[in-house]
Amino acid sequence: MCLTRYDEKFFDCRKSQIIAYLDSNRVPVIPLFYNSYQSTAEIYRQIFIENKSKWKYSEPSFSDDDLLRKGITPVRASFPDFSQASDCLKELLARRKLVFVWGDEYYLPYRKEAFHVIHSTHSFVVTDYDGENQAYYVEDWDGLYGYLPAAHVEAAFDSLSGQMRKLLYLELNDEKMRENKQEDLALFRQWLQTFEDDYIFYDRVLLDMRDYEENRLISMDHGFRLIAASRHVFSKFLHYIDDAPEEADLLIRNHQLANHIATIVRRYMIARQIDWDGAASKIRQLREQEADFMRKLKRRYA
């Protein structure tokens, strides 16, 4: 098996890997996108106030409860250190299980920007063990498809806090994986009824963007890319529950406009040239389109 990225660079590394694994096993993942649409208020809170990167953004999709109702059982095992985790890992690999492992990028040489520079938690997938060379086969589209010496895996694992020293694998129950669109639609309607957004992201960016320093411009870029990716992923769910509704087409237009704004911001960070009035006009347009989309979505489904 060779995992390839399935999602639109919206989910964090662990969820992206889970989605790719499920998709490679022909498990329908789109029904689990029902709550992937993110409010701009939440994006603003995490990206601007908590100063997270888009890769560390936290959202509620693919919860254990959602996986379980689709016949997917997450199995986790915690260990005080890698010396005690390694036997379990080797046993799982011998059973041909794909294992998800957390590690500190500081000790992962293929994560070149972080290796011996930044301490940051990252998920990678282990699929095999070479006992002769004492190396694990790692599948990670963020830098490696190949064998990694066990010493690096051990150092990366042991560098994390105790609560992150876990191995995860998934048990798939084929009998419970039948499509249940009625249940998926009911969960989506329940989510939609409680969804709120005050569009503060757009309002605050419009107010402050001309005065942003480099770190705020990066947040602005990450925020718009999260908006774009969230809308693209969620559009797949809308197509799943309804045959090409008008709302899905509106959503794709919002996805494209958010990506366009992010590109304008990125170009400014590189070339220091920007049409501020033009950028502001596009942001106001996106704010209006977003509000219009949600009104129509609630009118149709809520």
mmCIF file of C-alpha atoms in Angstrom:
data_model
loop_
_atom_site.group_PDB
_atom_site.id
_atom_site.type_symbol
_atom_site.label_atom_id
_atom_site.label_comp_id
_atom_site.label_asym_id
_atom_site.label_seq_id
_atom_site.Cartn_x
_atom_site.Cartn_y
_atom_site.Cartn_z
ATOM 1 C CA MET A 1 0.000 0.000 0.000
ATOM 2 C CA CYS A 2 1.187 3.500 -0.818
ATOM 3 C CA LEU A 3 -0.795 6.284 0.816
ATOM 4 C CA THR A 4 -1.447 9.416 -1.223
ATOM 5 C CA ARG A 5 -3.115 12.584 -0.023
ATOM 6 C CA TYR A 6 -6.869 12.542 -0.597
ATOM 7 C CA ASP A 7 -8.134 15.737 1.041
ATOM 8 C CA GLU A 8 -7.678 19.334 -0.103
ATOM 9 C CA LYS A 9 -4.960 20.145 2.463
ATOM 10 C CA PHE A 10 -7.611 21.074 5.006
ATOM 11 C CA PHE A 11 -7.282 18.395 7.667
ATOM 12 C CA ASP A 12 -4.297 18.065 9.979
ATOM 13 C CA CYS A 13 -1.606 15.488 9.258
ATOM 14 C CA ARG A 14 -3.190 12.696 11.329
ATOM 15 C CA LYS A 15 -6.700 13.089 9.901
ATOM 16 C CA SER A 16 -5.299 13.390 6.363
ATOM 17 C CA GLN A 17 -3.501 10.082 6.838
ATOM 18 C CA ILE A 18 -6.600 8.402 8.248
ATOM 19 C CA ILE A 19 -8.674 9.649 5.305
ATOM 20 C CA ALA A 20 -6.062 8.438 2.815
ATOM 21 C CA TYR A 21 -5.950 5.017 4.491
ATOM 22 C CA LEU A 22 -9.734 4.654 4.511
ATOM 23 C CA ASP A 23 -9.995 5.768 0.896
ATOM 24 C CA SER A 24 -7.309 3.261 -0.131
ATOM 25 C CA ASN A 25 -9.493 0.569 1.480
ATOM 26 C CA ARG A 26 -12.548 1.772 -0.459
ATOM 27 C CA VAL A 27 -14.230 3.081 2.675
ATOM 28 C CA PRO A 28 -16.499 6.031 1.756
ATOM 29 C CA VAL A 29 -15.049 9.097 3.490
ATOM 30 C CA ILE A 30 -17.230 11.863 2.036
ATOM 31 C CA PRO A 31 -20.183 11.123 4.390
ATOM 32 C CA LEU A 32 -17.811 12.053 7.240
ATOM 33 C CA PHE A 33 -17.337 15.568 5.837
ATOM 34 C CA TYR A 34 -20.775 16.676 7.087
ATOM 35 C CA ASN A 35 -19.320 19.083 9.689
ATOM 36 C CA SER A 36 -16.168 20.137 7.832
ATOM 37 C CA TYR A 37 -17.465 23.649 7.016
ATOM 38 C CA GLN A 38 -15.705 26.047 9.391
ATOM 39 C CA SER A 39 -16.988 29.358 10.691
ATOM 40 C CA THR A 40 -14.744 32.332 10.030
ATOM 41 C CA ALA A 41 -15.102 33.238 13.719
ATOM 42 C CA GLU A 42 -13.456 29.939 14.698
ATOM 43 C CA ILE A 43 -10.754 30.330 12.066
ATOM 44 C CA TYR A 44 -10.038 33.839 13.341
ATOM 45 C CA ARG A 45 -9.871 32.610 16.945
ATOM 46 C CA GLN A 46 -7.397 29.834 16.245
ATOM 47 C CA ILE A 47 -5.267 31.464 13.549
ATOM 48 C CA PHE A 48 -5.125 35.075 14.761
ATOM 49 C CA ILE A 49 -5.765 34.907 18.504
ATOM 50 C CA GLU A 50 -4.127 31.554 19.318
ATOM 51 C CA ASN A 51 -1.544 32.118 16.559
ATOM 52 C CA LYS A 52 -1.821 28.603 15.146
ATOM 53 C CA SER A 53 -0.654 27.655 11.672
ATOM 54 C CA LYS A 54 -3.160 26.141 9.250
ATOM 55 C CA TRP A 55 -1.528 22.742 9.862
ATOM 56 C CA LYS A 56 -2.335 22.907 13.588
ATOM 57 C CA TYR A 57 -5.931 24.045 13.122
ATOM 58 C CA SER A 58 -8.361 21.913 15.139
ATOM 59 C CA GLU A 59 -11.805 20.979 13.824
ATOM 60 C CA PRO A 60 -14.408 18.376 14.885
ATOM 61 C CA SER A 61 -14.696 16.060 11.881
ATOM 62 C CA PHE A 62 -13.690 12.384 11.969
ATOM 63 C CA SER A 63 -14.402 12.026 15.678
ATOM 64 C CA ASP A 64 -14.258 8.568 17.230
ATOM 65 C CA ASP A 65 -18.066 8.531 17.385
ATOM 66 C CA ASP A 66 -18.336 9.241 13.657
ATOM 67 C CA LEU A 67 -15.768 6.592 12.819
ATOM 68 C CA LEU A 68 -17.503 4.010 15.010
ATOM 69 C CA ARG A 69 -20.905 4.546 13.400
ATOM 70 C CA LYS A 70 -19.260 3.782 10.054
ATOM 71 C CA GLY A 71 -17.767 0.524 11.302
ATOM 72 C CA ILE A 72 -14.292 1.957 11.902
ATOM 73 C CA THR A 73 -12.838 1.283 15.352
ATOM 74 C CA PRO A 74 -9.812 3.356 16.411
ATOM 75 C CA VAL A 75 -7.526 1.297 18.648
ATOM 76 C CA ARG A 76 -4.981 3.230 20.704
ATOM 77 C CA ALA A 77 -2.216 1.981 22.948
ATOM 78 C CA SER A 78 -0.234 4.288 25.261
ATOM 79 C CA PHE A 79 3.332 3.688 26.413
ATOM 80 C CA PRO A 80 5.745 5.486 28.750
ATOM 81 C CA ASP A 81 8.492 5.362 26.113
ATOM 82 C CA PHE A 82 9.377 3.821 22.765
ATOM 83 C CA SER A 83 11.349 0.950 24.256
ATOM 84 C CA GLN A 84 8.032 -0.380 25.534
ATOM 85 C CA ALA A 85 6.067 0.621 22.447
ATOM 86 C CA SER A 86 8.402 -1.042 19.959
ATOM 87 C CA ASP A 87 7.323 -4.644 20.665
ATOM 88 C CA CYS A 88 3.673 -3.708 20.165
ATOM 89 C CA LEU A 89 4.530 -1.816 16.983
ATOM 90 C CA LYS A 90 6.472 -4.749 15.549
ATOM 91 C CA GLU A 91 3.647 -7.148 16.440
ATOM 92 C CA LEU A 92 1.076 -4.943 14.682
ATOM 93 C CA LEU A 93 3.290 -4.663 11.608
ATOM 94 C CA ALA A 94 3.724 -8.442 11.559
ATOM 95 C CA ARG A 95 -0.083 -8.641 11.426
ATOM 96 C CA ARG A 96 0.062 -6.285 8.423
ATOM 97 C CA LYS A 97 -1.541 -3.434 10.309
ATOM 98 C CA LEU A 98 -0.857 0.126 9.270
ATOM 99 C CA VAL A 99 0.116 2.092 12.391
ATOM 100 C CA PHE A 100 -0.163 5.826 12.983
ATOM 101 C CA VAL A 101 2.593 7.263 15.166
ATOM 102 C CA TRP A 102 3.140 10.705 16.675
ATOM 103 C CA GLY A 103 6.662 12.102 16.680
ATOM 104 C CA ASP A 104 8.647 15.275 17.247
ATOM 105 C CA GLU A 105 9.783 16.695 13.877
ATOM 106 C CA TYR A 106 12.999 17.852 15.540
ATOM 107 C CA TYR A 107 14.194 14.229 15.315
ATOM 108 C CA LEU A 108 12.810 13.364 11.861
ATOM 109 C CA PRO A 109 15.569 14.018 9.288
ATOM 110 C CA TYR A 110 13.199 13.963 6.304
ATOM 111 C CA ARG A 111 11.294 16.939 7.781
ATOM 112 C CA LYS A 112 14.076 19.205 6.612
ATOM 113 C CA GLU A 113 12.691 22.575 7.776
ATOM 114 C CA ALA A 114 12.174 21.285 11.318
ATOM 115 C CA PHE A 115 14.972 18.725 11.782
ATOM 116 C CA HIS A 116 17.201 19.941 14.638
ATOM 117 C CA VAL A 117 15.482 23.343 14.359
ATOM 118 C CA ILE A 118 11.866 23.174 15.596
ATOM 119 C CA HIS A 119 10.131 20.986 18.152
ATOM 120 C CA SER A 120 6.718 20.251 16.639
ATOM 121 C CA THR A 121 4.339 17.292 16.782
ATOM 122 C CA HIS A 122 3.787 15.428 13.531
ATOM 123 C CA SER A 123 1.996 12.213 12.566
ATOM 124 C CA PHE A 124 3.551 9.612 10.305
ATOM 125 C CA VAL A 125 2.489 6.156 9.163
ATOM 126 C CA VAL A 126 4.552 3.005 9.737
ATOM 127 C CA THR A 127 3.900 -0.017 7.521
ATOM 128 C CA ASP A 128 6.908 -2.353 7.932
ATOM 129 C CA TYR A 129 9.957 -3.189 10.031
ATOM 130 C CA ASP A 130 13.347 -4.314 8.754
ATOM 131 C CA GLY A 131 14.894 -6.222 11.673
ATOM 132 C CA GLU A 132 18.253 -6.729 9.980
ATOM 133 C CA ASN A 133 18.775 -2.989 9.497
ATOM 134 C CA GLN A 134 16.655 -1.909 12.470
ATOM 135 C CA ALA A 135 14.545 0.479 10.436
ATOM 136 C CA TYR A 136 10.837 1.213 10.027
ATOM 137 C CA TYR A 137 9.175 1.838 6.688
ATOM 138 C CA VAL A 138 7.489 5.244 6.889
ATOM 139 C CA GLU A 139 4.836 6.531 4.501
ATOM 140 C CA ASP A 140 4.569 10.300 4.802
ATOM 141 C CA TRP A 141 3.834 12.488 1.799
ATOM 142 C CA ASP A 142 5.458 15.320 3.752
ATOM 143 C CA GLY A 143 8.888 13.955 2.981
ATOM 144 C CA LEU A 144 9.431 10.199 3.013
ATOM 145 C CA TYR A 145 8.371 6.906 1.521
ATOM 146 C CA GLY A 146 11.135 4.660 2.748
ATOM 147 C CA TYR A 147 12.956 3.131 5.683
ATOM 148 C CA LEU A 148 13.812 5.331 8.654
ATOM 149 C CA PRO A 149 16.344 4.090 11.243
ATOM 150 C CA ALA A 150 14.619 3.027 14.455
ATOM 151 C CA ALA A 151 16.787 5.442 16.445
ATOM 152 C CA HIS A 152 15.057 8.407 14.768
ATOM 153 C CA VAL A 153 11.603 6.958 15.430
ATOM 154 C CA GLU A 154 12.512 6.343 19.074
ATOM 155 C CA ALA A 155 13.906 9.840 19.606
ATOM 156 C CA ALA A 156 10.886 11.459 17.915
ATOM 157 C CA PHE A 157 8.443 9.369 19.993
ATOM 158 C CA ASP A 158 10.189 9.867 23.341
ATOM 159 C CA SER A 159 10.522 13.637 22.856
ATOM 160 C CA LEU A 160 6.752 14.090 23.047
ATOM 161 C CA SER A 161 4.660 14.624 26.168
ATOM 162 C CA GLY A 162 3.358 11.440 27.769
ATOM 163 C CA GLN A 163 -0.188 11.847 26.450
ATOM 164 C CA MET A 164 1.104 11.816 22.850
ATOM 165 C CA ARG A 165 3.134 8.614 23.197
ATOM 166 C CA LYS A 166 0.526 6.460 21.533
ATOM 167 C CA LEU A 167 0.171 4.032 18.670
ATOM 168 C CA LEU A 168 -3.059 4.024 16.669
ATOM 169 C CA TYR A 169 -4.465 1.528 14.209
ATOM 170 C CA LEU A 170 -7.946 1.077 12.739
ATOM 171 C CA GLU A 171 -10.125 -2.012 12.718
ATOM 172 C CA LEU A 172 -12.544 -2.054 9.776
ATOM 173 C CA ASN A 173 -15.884 -3.863 10.030
ATOM 174 C CA ASP A 174 -17.139 -4.433 6.486
ATOM 175 C CA GLU A 175 -20.639 -5.352 7.650
ATOM 176 C CA LYS A 176 -21.170 -1.927 9.245
ATOM 177 C CA MET A 177 -19.831 0.085 6.315
ATOM 178 C CA ARG A 178 -23.015 0.165 4.287
ATOM 179 C CA GLU A 179 -24.092 3.595 3.115
ATOM 180 C CA ASN A 180 -26.727 5.238 5.305
ATOM 181 C CA LYS A 181 -27.502 8.530 3.606
ATOM 182 C CA GLN A 182 -30.548 9.142 5.791
ATOM 183 C CA GLU A 183 -28.407 9.019 8.938
ATOM 184 C CA ASP A 184 -25.739 11.205 7.316
ATOM 185 C CA LEU A 185 -28.345 13.778 6.316
ATOM 186 C CA ALA A 186 -29.837 13.791 9.818
ATOM 187 C CA LEU A 187 -26.438 14.469 11.398
ATOM 188 C CA PHE A 188 -25.782 17.199 8.848
ATOM 189 C CA ARG A 189 -29.124 18.889 9.614
ATOM 190 C CA GLN A 190 -28.392 18.704 13.328
ATOM 191 C CA TRP A 191 -25.001 20.336 12.758
ATOM 192 C CA LEU A 192 -26.482 23.003 10.487
ATOM 193 C CA GLN A 193 -29.149 24.025 13.001
ATOM 194 C CA THR A 194 -26.474 24.969 15.543
ATOM 195 C CA PHE A 195 -24.011 26.550 13.098
ATOM 196 C CA GLU A 196 -23.338 30.266 13.607
ATOM 197 C CA ASP A 197 -20.857 32.713 12.114
ATOM 198 C CA ASP A 198 -20.470 36.444 12.711
ATOM 199 C CA TYR A 199 -17.895 36.764 9.873
ATOM 200 C CA ILE A 200 -15.488 38.511 12.217
ATOM 201 C CA PHE A 201 -12.556 37.162 10.220
ATOM 202 C CA TYR A 202 -13.469 39.329 7.231
ATOM 203 C CA ASP A 203 -14.328 42.370 9.357
ATOM 204 C CA ARG A 204 -11.064 42.314 11.293
ATOM 205 C CA VAL A 205 -8.932 41.700 8.222
ATOM 206 C CA LEU A 206 -10.599 44.591 6.387
ATOM 207 C CA LEU A 207 -9.954 46.820 9.398
ATOM 208 C CA ASP A 208 -6.284 45.959 9.979
ATOM 209 C CA MET A 209 -4.763 44.381 6.876
ATOM 210 C CA ARG A 210 -2.835 47.452 5.656
ATOM 211 C CA ASP A 211 -0.946 47.560 8.962
ATOM 212 C CA TYR A 212 -0.134 43.855 9.274
ATOM 213 C CA GLU A 213 3.439 42.824 9.946
ATOM 214 C CA GLU A 214 4.910 39.626 8.502
ATOM 215 C CA ASN A 215 3.488 37.256 11.102
ATOM 216 C CA ARG A 216 -0.021 38.694 10.692
ATOM 217 C CA LEU A 217 0.229 38.440 6.909
ATOM 218 C CA ILE A 218 1.109 34.762 7.329
ATOM 219 C CA SER A 219 -1.985 34.351 9.536
ATOM 220 C CA MET A 220 -4.063 36.109 6.903
ATOM 221 C CA ASP A 221 -2.748 33.789 4.194
ATOM 222 C CA HIS A 222 -3.352 30.686 6.335
ATOM 223 C CA GLY A 223 -6.829 31.877 7.285
ATOM 224 C CA PHE A 224 -7.992 32.344 3.709
ATOM 225 C CA ARG A 225 -6.465 29.028 2.656
ATOM 226 C CA LEU A 226 -8.336 27.298 5.475
ATOM 227 C CA ILE A 227 -11.569 28.932 4.340
ATOM 228 C CA ALA A 228 -10.923 27.823 0.762
ATOM 229 C CA ALA A 229 -10.044 24.229 1.690
ATOM 230 C CA SER A 230 -12.962 23.886 4.108
ATOM 231 C CA ARG A 231 -15.430 25.015 1.449
ATOM 232 C CA HIS A 232 -13.998 22.634 -1.140
ATOM 233 C CA VAL A 233 -14.175 19.621 1.194
ATOM 234 C CA PHE A 234 -17.699 20.508 2.327
ATOM 235 C CA SER A 235 -18.868 20.861 -1.282
ATOM 236 C CA LYS A 236 -18.143 17.144 -1.719
ATOM 237 C CA PHE A 237 -20.580 16.353 1.061
ATOM 238 C CA LEU A 238 -23.279 18.524 -0.513
ATOM 239 C CA HIS A 239 -22.875 16.682 -3.798
ATOM 240 C CA TYR A 240 -23.126 13.405 -1.883
ATOM 241 C CA ILE A 241 -26.461 14.210 -0.205
ATOM 242 C CA ASP A 242 -27.991 15.986 -3.224
ATOM 243 C CA ASP A 243 -27.321 15.772 -6.946
ATOM 244 C CA ALA A 244 -25.389 18.981 -7.727
ATOM 245 C CA PRO A 245 -27.418 21.481 -5.665
ATOM 246 C CA GLU A 246 -27.113 25.168 -6.372
ATOM 247 C CA GLU A 247 -25.506 25.636 -2.964
ATOM 248 C CA ALA A 248 -22.546 23.403 -3.897
ATOM 249 C CA ASP A 249 -21.858 25.578 -6.921
ATOM 250 C CA LEU A 250 -21.964 28.686 -4.714
ATOM 251 C CA LEU A 251 -19.541 27.014 -2.347
ATOM 252 C CA ILE A 252 -17.015 26.299 -5.088
ATOM 253 C CA ARG A 253 -17.104 29.954 -6.111
ATOM 254 C CA ASN A 254 -16.340 30.919 -2.508
ATOM 255 C CA HIS A 255 -13.519 28.372 -2.443
ATOM 256 C CA GLN A 256 -12.007 29.875 -5.584
ATOM 257 C CA LEU A 257 -12.317 33.465 -4.359
ATOM 258 C CA ALA A 258 -10.762 32.661 -0.966
ATOM 259 C CA ASN A 259 -7.832 30.966 -2.711
ATOM 260 C CA HIS A 260 -7.457 33.990 -4.996
ATOM 261 C CA ILE A 261 -7.291 36.352 -2.006
ATOM 262 C CA ALA A 262 -4.705 34.115 -0.309
ATOM 263 C CA THR A 263 -2.619 34.219 -3.493
ATOM 264 C CA ILE A 264 -2.755 38.044 -3.488
ATOM 265 C CA VAL A 265 -1.507 38.041 0.116
ATOM 266 C CA ARG A 266 1.271 35.571 -0.671
ATOM 267 C CA ARG A 267 2.430 37.633 -3.646
ATOM 268 C CA TYR A 268 2.533 40.728 -1.457
ATOM 269 C CA MET A 269 4.737 38.933 1.075
ATOM 270 C CA ILE A 270 7.151 38.097 -1.745
ATOM 271 C CA ALA A 271 7.082 41.199 -3.961
ATOM 272 C CA ARG A 272 5.694 43.845 -1.560
ATOM 273 C CA GLN A 273 3.279 45.082 -4.189
ATOM 274 C CA ILE A 274 -0.467 44.970 -3.748
ATOM 275 C CA ASP A 275 -3.644 46.772 -4.769
ATOM 276 C CA TRP A 276 -5.104 47.201 -1.289
ATOM 277 C CA ASP A 277 -8.414 48.599 -2.558
ATOM 278 C CA GLY A 278 -8.785 45.691 -4.988
ATOM 279 C CA ALA A 279 -7.977 43.165 -2.266
ATOM 280 C CA ALA A 280 -10.466 44.783 0.118
ATOM 281 C CA SER A 281 -13.152 44.681 -2.569
ATOM 282 C CA LYS A 282 -12.610 40.923 -3.043
ATOM 283 C CA ILE A 283 -12.755 40.327 0.721
ATOM 284 C CA ARG A 284 -16.044 42.226 0.977
ATOM 285 C CA GLN A 285 -17.361 40.222 -1.974
ATOM 286 C CA LEU A 286 -16.393 36.958 -0.285
ATOM 287 C CA ARG A 287 -18.046 38.033 2.974
ATOM 288 C CA GLU A 288 -21.297 38.732 1.129
ATOM 289 C CA GLN A 289 -21.115 35.463 -0.804
ATOM 290 C CA GLU A 290 -20.438 33.486 2.365
ATOM 291 C CA ALA A 291 -23.439 34.992 4.156
ATOM 292 C CA ASP A 292 -25.610 34.373 1.088
ATOM 293 C CA PHE A 293 -24.470 30.766 0.874
ATOM 294 C CA MET A 294 -25.307 30.019 4.515
ATOM 295 C CA ARG A 295 -28.724 31.681 4.249
ATOM 296 C CA LYS A 296 -29.566 29.513 1.246
ATOM 297 C CA LEU A 297 -28.156 26.367 2.846
ATOM 298 C CA LYS A 298 -30.262 26.831 5.992
ATOM 299 C CA ARG A 299 -33.312 27.670 3.954
ATOM 300 C CA ARG A 300 -32.911 24.418 2.004
ATOM 301 C CA TYR A 301 -31.921 21.974 4.739
ATOM 302 C CA ALA A 302 -32.489 23.410 8.232
#
